[in-house]
Amino acid sequence: MEEALDTLDRLVNSPYYIIDILPRRVPDDKGHLYSNMEKYLLQGEGLPSLEGRFLDFILRLYCFHPFEVMAGVTDSFTVNPDPAFISGLVHEAFLRKDFESSPVSILLREEDALIHLYGDSAYMTLYNPGESFLEEIKVIASACGLFVWDPKN
């Protein structure tokens, strides 16, 4: 288990991309509009759409890449969980909205990459993707109505 946590720590400190419902960072002077939209999406009628897009993305990725999942305050991973388990974790993350310090973590060892999903945010974070894996992520994200962008740009 310690090796997995060390891997998470290493990946979280590597280059990352944003998997988002928007195609790029919102300009600073429009941040309040983004906050309004994010609050709406994270409650009420907007939530099923957001949760569904993220779950759709994760399940499509699941078909191509084995992964390990850890969620909440636990320190144990589930290797290649079934889709119902994954769906439950994503749903719980959005219900609880307190995963800020403990996201749903998807570790993709074959790609040496990591995805974090926070139930209180309208985006996911992809850490350390190789070039070909990043291109694959972009295709899957696009099919789910999501965008992948570099926060440095």
XYZ file of C-alpha atoms in Angstrom:
153
model
C 0.000 0.000 0.000
C 2.784 2.415 0.825
C 4.174 2.041 -2.690
C 0.794 3.098 -4.126
C 0.643 6.163 -1.869
C 4.213 7.073 -2.861
C 3.164 6.759 -6.497
C 0.205 9.093 -5.858
C 2.461 11.649 -4.179
C 4.899 11.527 -7.092
C 2.181 11.878 -9.736
C 0.413 14.756 -7.964
C 3.668 16.697 -8.250
C 4.002 16.103 -11.996
C 2.626 18.086 -14.970
C -1.147 18.052 -15.153
C -4.115 18.843 -17.368
C -7.697 19.779 -16.620
C -10.626 17.652 -17.828
C -13.441 20.163 -17.835
C -16.832 21.152 -19.161
C -15.178 24.302 -20.547
C -12.548 24.426 -23.316
C -10.096 26.678 -21.430
C -9.518 28.640 -18.249
C -12.079 31.341 -17.570
C -10.527 34.844 -17.618
C -9.936 36.285 -14.159
C -12.505 39.034 -14.673
C -15.160 36.363 -15.418
C -14.344 34.142 -12.433
C -17.536 35.134 -10.625
C -19.577 33.883 -13.590
C -17.748 30.556 -13.484
C -18.412 30.315 -9.737
C -22.126 30.886 -10.336
C -22.210 28.221 -13.035
C -20.236 25.737 -10.947
C -22.554 26.203 -7.946
C -25.548 25.594 -10.193
C -24.042 22.456 -11.730
C -23.107 21.019 -8.342
C -26.646 21.256 -6.996
C -30.118 20.494 -8.163
C -30.855 19.930 -11.814
C -27.315 20.578 -13.047
C -25.726 17.808 -11.011
C -26.981 14.749 -12.943
C -25.486 16.156 -16.135
C -22.097 16.869 -14.586
C -21.908 13.611 -12.654
C -23.059 11.710 -15.740
C -20.403 13.239 -17.986
C -17.619 12.417 -15.551
C -18.891 8.882 -14.964
C -19.276 8.347 -18.719
C -15.674 9.461 -19.233
C -14.339 7.214 -16.453
C -16.255 4.155 -17.652
C -15.092 4.636 -21.240
C -11.514 4.931 -20.015
C -12.078 1.796 -17.924
C -12.700 -0.210 -21.113
C -9.180 0.535 -22.391
C -6.987 0.812 -19.298
C -6.903 -1.186 -16.091
C -6.921 1.074 -13.089
C -7.000 1.225 -9.335
C -9.434 3.431 -7.450
C -9.239 4.990 -4.010
C -11.843 7.366 -2.613
C -12.559 9.379 0.482
C -10.486 9.000 3.601
C -9.494 5.387 2.993
C -5.962 4.388 2.145
C -6.806 1.272 0.171
C -7.148 0.819 -3.565
C -9.615 -1.353 -5.426
C -8.024 -2.893 -8.510
C -10.192 -2.918 -11.644
C -13.473 -2.446 -9.788
C -16.742 -3.234 -11.490
C -18.670 -0.368 -13.101
C -21.309 -0.309 -10.345
C -18.581 0.273 -7.739
C -17.092 3.104 -9.811
C -20.531 4.643 -10.290
C -21.131 4.492 -6.540
C -17.846 6.263 -5.774
C -18.530 9.046 -8.255
C -22.081 9.472 -6.982
C -20.921 9.528 -3.355
C -18.274 12.136 -4.183
C -20.925 14.460 -5.585
C -23.334 13.791 -2.731
C -20.777 14.445 -0.004
C -19.016 17.377 -1.673
C -16.324 17.151 0.997
C -13.658 15.289 -0.945
C -11.462 18.386 -1.217
C -8.676 16.740 0.740
C -9.496 13.190 -0.405
C -10.639 12.957 -4.022
C -11.644 9.901 -5.965
C -8.208 8.860 -7.240
C -7.873 6.758 -10.382
C -4.375 5.352 -10.718
C -3.447 4.132 -14.202
C -0.196 2.268 -13.569
C 0.348 1.201 -17.193
C 0.328 4.866 -18.218
C 2.000 6.135 -15.031
C -0.871 8.609 -14.780
C -3.459 9.682 -12.239
C -6.909 11.284 -12.388
C -8.480 13.079 -9.444
C -12.211 13.753 -9.236
C -13.449 16.142 -6.569
C -17.148 16.138 -5.765
C -17.084 19.870 -5.173
C -15.619 20.872 -8.553
C -16.776 20.980 -12.155
C -13.523 19.472 -13.437
C -11.147 16.544 -12.999
C -7.345 16.718 -12.939
C -5.155 14.439 -15.073
C -1.565 14.073 -13.865
C 1.473 12.968 -15.846
C -0.120 11.839 -19.125
C 2.242 10.696 -21.848
C 1.702 12.198 -25.285
C -0.259 9.309 -26.810
C -2.281 8.759 -23.631
C -3.156 12.471 -23.541
C -4.431 12.265 -27.118
C -6.568 9.256 -26.205
C -7.918 11.096 -23.151
C -8.861 14.047 -25.368
C -10.820 11.786 -27.730
C -12.694 10.084 -24.881
C -13.371 13.430 -23.189
C -14.706 14.910 -26.407
C -17.124 12.000 -26.806
C -18.443 12.812 -23.313
C -18.875 16.531 -23.924
C -15.702 17.403 -22.006
C -12.503 19.258 -22.870
C -8.889 18.714 -21.884
C -6.647 21.720 -21.496
C -3.269 22.713 -20.115
C -3.585 25.127 -17.174
C -0.243 26.689 -18.076
C -1.733 28.098 -21.297
